[in-house]
Amino acid sequence: MSFTAPDSDQLPRTLNDYYSRARAGMSPRNRAYFLAGAGDGQTASANETAFQQAEVTPRMLRDLRGGSTEVSLLGQKLVAPFLIAPFAYHRLLHDAGESATARAAEAQSIKMVLSAQSSEPLDRVRSSGPGSDWFQLHWLGSREATQALAQMALDAGFTRLILTIDAPVQGVRDREIEAQFQLPPDVSAVNLARFTPPAFTSREDAQSIIFDHIAETLPTWADIAWLIETLEAPLLLKGVLHPEDAAQAQRIGAAGVIVSNHGGRVLDRAPSTLSALPAIVAKVGPDYPVLMDGGIRRGVDILIALALGAKAVLIGRPIACGLAVAGDLGVSHVLRLLRDELEIAMLLSGCATVQDIERDMVHLKL
Amino acid sequence: MSFTAPDSDQLPRTLNDYYSRARAGMSPRNRAYFLAGAGDGQTASANETAFQQAEVTPRMLRDLRGGSTEVSLLGQKLVAPFLIAPFAYHRLLHDAGESATARAAEAQSIKMVLSAQSSEPLDRVRSSGPGSDWFQLHWLGSREATQALAQMALDAGFTRLILTIDAPVQGVRDREIEAQFQLPPDVSAVNLARFTPPAFTSREDAQSIIFDHIAETLPTWADIAWLIETLEAPLLLKGVLHPEDAAQAQRIGAAGVIVSNHGGRVLDRAPSTLSALPAIVAKVGPDYPVLMDGGIRRGVDILIALALGAKAVLIGRPIACGLAVAGDLGVSHVLRLLRDELEIAMLLSGCATVQDIERDMVHLKL
Amino acid sequence: MSFTAPDSDQLPRTLNDYYSRARAGMSPRNRAYFLAGAGDGQTASANETAFQQAEVTPRMLRDLRGGSTEVSLLGQKLVAPFLIAPFAYHRLLHDAGESATARAAEAQSIKMVLSAQSSEPLDRVRSSGPGSDWFQLHWLGSREATQALAQMALDAGFTRLILTIDAPVQGVRDREIEAQFQLPPDVSAVNLARFTPPAFTSREDAQSIIFDHIAETLPTWADIAWLIETLEAPLLLKGVLHPEDAAQAQRIGAAGVIVSNHGGRVLDRAPSTLSALPAIVAKVGPDYPVLMDGGIRRGVDILIALALGAKAVLIGRPIACGLAVAGDLGVSHVLRLLRDELEIAMLLSGCATVQDIERDMVHLKL
Amino acid sequence: MSFTAPDSDQLPRTLNDYYSRARAGMSPRNRAYFLAGAGDGQTASANETAFQQAEVTPRMLRDLRGGSTEVSLLGQKLVAPFLIAPFAYHRLLHDAGESATARAAEAQSIKMVLSAQSSEPLDRVRSSGPGSDWFQLHWLGSREATQALAQMALDAGFTRLILTIDAPVQGVRDREIEAQFQLPPDVSAVNLARFTPPAFTSREDAQSIIFDHIAETLPTWADIAWLIETLEAPLLLKGVLHPEDAAQAQRIGAAGVIVSNHGGRVLDRAPSTLSALPAIVAKVGPDYPVLMDGGIRRGVDILIALALGAKAVLIGRPIACGLAVAGDLGVSHVLRLLRDELEIAMLLSGCATVQDIERDMVHLKL
């Protein structure tokens, strides 16, 4: 496994270094697409603020020997309770695209969740990071097409599936509109090329593209229940914010839910994911796999999310920043820094293992 | 129907674009008159902040086919739950004045509420936008004059009347005073020219212009009850913030109330309209028509107001910005963007119809 | 009565104009002395913030004819419920000093409370503004000296006395220290010249100037009770923030209390006066005269203070700003603007008289 | 005792002067090491904010004669309820190092707590300030080494010991990393030179430096209980934030606890010390010695901490600033200013003695 090699003296030294250098170095279009939130950016910003205002009360002088960040999740052992969140078009950030990200994940023994909107072919990404066997898909307009996409992923060796349910449309992406974001000719969702986009029924009385056309192509709980039944791999639902929706996911046999507001990129004014997490965990019980993403910028944030009941978290923008700044080496470094910070946070707060991270260590200010 | 035609490449692309371009392009006097609040601007600012801090918890995977933004209000069918708020002197913003606004409203099938302080003749505005049959008036110093004004509107084809009750005087308009705002010679309230201003009784012992002169020309609940009885059209009262006043309006037969603080332009320190709304709806019950205005800048804000019990909202400053930037085309574009954003917000939060927008979707932070 | 006459076109037009022009025009030393707070300025700033965040819910359509801002206070009739707060050394701000302020007060029928640290002789100030018969004193180190000072004021025709009790030492006046504030040779407390400063007992074991010397010269409740008994005029205590201290003042026969933190110029971290007011009123009952000062910058602020139980308020910094900007004309204008704004606030909120300003109109955000 | 003598006209005049001049004058590396917090600096900043937002309600007209700031603590009489907090490497700030600080402490009759990471030999510091007989140590990897260090201090004449327990590793010191902080060749922890750093057991299965190596060298409650039993001097534990840890310290015979988050330099997101203090005092009872540090910048802050139950406080950064700006004279001046401000705050709030500082004088806004 070989890495791209920027002069390592010039690599950022801290996570915030990565974030600020990535922000400064990105094109306005990439900045709008990867870093901005929808609408006024309230939800994107609330995600981060919720973590920054959380308080962790540490415990002292506990025996921490032999501790570790390891967790078990859906039958897999993870070296640390976080995965790389699925996001589209890594090649916008770096020529080596999703393969670079997968290579870095492999080097750090962390799993990447590959997006269906990958800008590189599934097989190439899989071979760059064989340990990353999670795949994220979205609804393709019909049961059959969505099932075919899932099957394609399973055939390529992916074993855990995530279905994103919170983005039936893009949201009000003002920042992308202002930056006139569009994909360059050499970047596309190559793995979706074989699927034809859903055709709308032509209706004479149609008044609203949203309700009369797009809504016809969207799934309901019945469709998801059908999909779960037909699939031979665990499926998690990503984009849950209401406890009742989490309970419904549990009832229809979803393998877990991911508390997410799509990084604040869909419905601006949605609550921060951290604030939504506790009620969802309370609803589905402590054993059901609840993951979360959104706003995690520090290792201690992972500890905070786990204290509030998440089994693991997904990390998106920090990875995008690492990739933008220094390709696979950058992603690898960001992953290592996050894990180091998590270990330090656990040591400093008296937690030898993830099980020691208890609810009452954390006080949310909302 | 023909529109003014600025180069459409140069039109703003987002609502915030309209707002910032209008703010930058307006004369200091127009900025003070249309965009500033009274006093320190606390209330004007609180109106917007209340919406920005509201949280909407979306629901997933519901069946949204055939949904729509349609509502029924006072026997009329509206394509979307918002109207253009009445405001004075559109010709300060654009030569085509209220006619341009009415034309845009017609194009988008949205209703404009025409202000009695229209800078264009009633008939011309009516013919520019026949679908806009709402008229707003204020007390003209006596029962007779006010009734005559209302009758003039009814004669011109208006069918729904709004009486503004929260601005017996202008408020402390420091920003207008600083900008030395005054109407240019070619802009005036042309439809009020026939009405003579109220004459003050000369009193030797008068010490206060406010309490000894102006107060004599103001209406009380008894006057409004009389007016409602004499009119043959529904009358709504605009400018209610206290639940008891809403209840009183209901008792005397007002067709509805509009929760409003005059856009923060009258009593600075009045509460935000969004924070005042729930207690008023609780007081008058779910069936009584309660509308609101103030602080709505996004489609999702309309969803928030409806969740808290408003039957519809009135939009003022966004329309003024559209008119200032690009005349009828700008207003039309702003209306379309608001409706698109509302549809997107409904889709993303799982609401096919306005009836699906429920109270517990929204959490206010006050 | 003749006023100084700056070109009236160049006078400020609004209260905020006066404040910002005064701030800009003052010397750094005056700015530190008159406008800054003690320490970090937290309390000075909290005074203003408490008012800015207060919410006033107005009532509509009440009969307001014949209303007025008049109040009765300690047997006197005031045209409006505010007085000019006592503050030292007006001649630092304008050559005409306290005489200019008194002249302006007279012109507006408002009472000035003259400070014992007046930079002009009592008699001259009295003759400039005969209607202003309130005098503020502080403890002069002994019962006898303090009584003599009070008697001097009574002899000069003052009929209402205020004793400041919250400033036994100056507080941590960092801003004055940084600006190296000191009185110029031609400004001094001319009326105190005849009183010798308190002599400290020399003590061998003294370790603290504060506790071993200054504390010996300070009054206790017993001293104040004695003073009240010997005086033939009502005495109010200024500088009360704790309800128990207000109750004690009531018990010993003080004519009233003034809730004050000395404009934030003494104990930084003291609560804002507006936040302290309600508990004090609750303690002493609705009939006992409770006044307040601190943070009032708008007419509506007076309404807010009255809603929370104050019988009247004292205005300091706005007057200092008026004096600094335009002498007697400036003070007169500021007084008129405050009264106009109060009348407007009353009209807009549905209060014909001060008695109509009710507790539940105002919601404090603290 | 002779002091360094900068031109005293050029000395800062206020505490904030010291802080801002020190911040401006320090090298980026010193600024990162002495003034920054760990991570995003949230905890370091929260420490200060908690004090700035606390409210002190003063009492008036009490008899304050003969008052003083004196307290008894662990059998010692302190002239004021604060000590100089232990911090490392004073020679980074001034050539005269810990000796200068000790000399200033002696001059002001305040005790310095000497850090084990002193950059000057114990004996030299002791002789510069014989009144300062407190010593702070940290765990040296084993019971024996730590005991030897403590004994070294006792042999040098120190009589009160503090063990820091909240910094098993450094925390995420991004600001130091960015500034590439490292000790210059002529500054080191000279008193620790004789102790060999703990050797790690080599383990084949080790995956984490933190949990597999560092954790082996850390103490547990059992180790501390052993240390307390073997020592012949009182030992306080510094770095307690959870009430249960304070109770455990009390149970094993610690002489007291110091509520501390290491100035925000270890676990960022830990609560402010002021917010943690009340629950800890409630847990261990009013008689058990609870001290605190973190965020104290003003004399009134000491009063606030005492009102919430601290017996005394430790002051760190203000002393570092004094030392950086003007050596021993600067430290001496800062100590005097703090004590003066405390006396003023006590006088202004009606407290003659530390016992008069009561819980209900202070209201925390958290």
Coordinates of C-alpha atoms in Angstrom, one line a residue, chain A residues 33-38 43-44 47 85-88 115 117 136-138 163-171 173 176 238-241 258-268 270-273 292-295 297 316-317, chain B residues 58 60 348:
Chain A
Y33 CA -21.0 21.6 -1.8
F34 CA -18.9 20.0 1.0
L35 CA -18.9 22.5 3.8
A36 CA -22.0 24.7 3.6
G37 CA -25.4 23.8 5.0
A38 CA -28.8 24.2 3.4
T43 CA -28.8 23.2 11.3
A44 CA -25.2 22.7 10.1
N47 CA -24.7 20.3 14.9
A85 CA -19.6 8.7 6.6
P86 CA -20.8 8.1 3.1
F87 CA -20.5 11.2 0.9
A88 CA -20.5 11.7 -2.8
S115 CA -21.6 6.2 -1.1
Q117 CA -22.7 8.3 -5.6
Q136 CA -24.8 3.5 1.4
L137 CA -27.6 3.7 -1.1
H138 CA -30.6 5.8 -1.7
L163 CA -30.3 3.5 3.2
T164 CA -30.5 7.3 3.3
I165 CA -34.1 8.3 3.8
D166 CA -33.9 12.0 4.7
A167 CA -33.1 13.5 1.3
P168 CA -36.0 12.9 -1.1
V169 CA -35.0 16.3 -2.6
Q170 CA -31.9 18.3 -2.1
G171 CA -33.1 20.9 0.2
R173 CA -28.9 24.7 -1.3
E176 CA -24.4 25.9 -4.1
K238 CA -30.0 7.0 7.9
G239 CA -31.7 10.3 8.5
V240 CA -33.9 9.6 11.5
L241 CA -34.7 12.5 13.9
I258 CA -28.5 6.6 12.1
V259 CA -29.5 9.8 13.7
S260 CA -28.7 12.3 11.0
N261 CA -29.8 15.6 9.5
H262 CA -27.6 15.1 6.4
G263 CA -25.0 17.4 7.9
G264 CA -27.5 20.2 7.9
R265 CA -27.6 20.0 4.1
V266 CA -31.3 19.1 3.6
L267 CA -33.9 20.6 6.0
D268 CA -32.4 23.8 7.5
A270 CA -34.0 20.6 11.7
P271 CA -32.6 20.0 15.2
S272 CA -29.0 19.2 15.9
T273 CA -28.4 15.5 15.8
M292 CA -25.3 9.3 14.6
D293 CA -23.4 11.8 12.5
G294 CA -23.2 15.6 12.3
G295 CA -21.0 18.1 14.0
R297 CA -15.0 17.6 14.9
G316 CA -17.9 13.2 7.2
R317 CA -16.5 16.7 6.8
Chain B
P58 CA -39.1 16.0 10.3
M60 CA -39.7 10.2 7.2
L348 CA -38.6 17.0 3.7

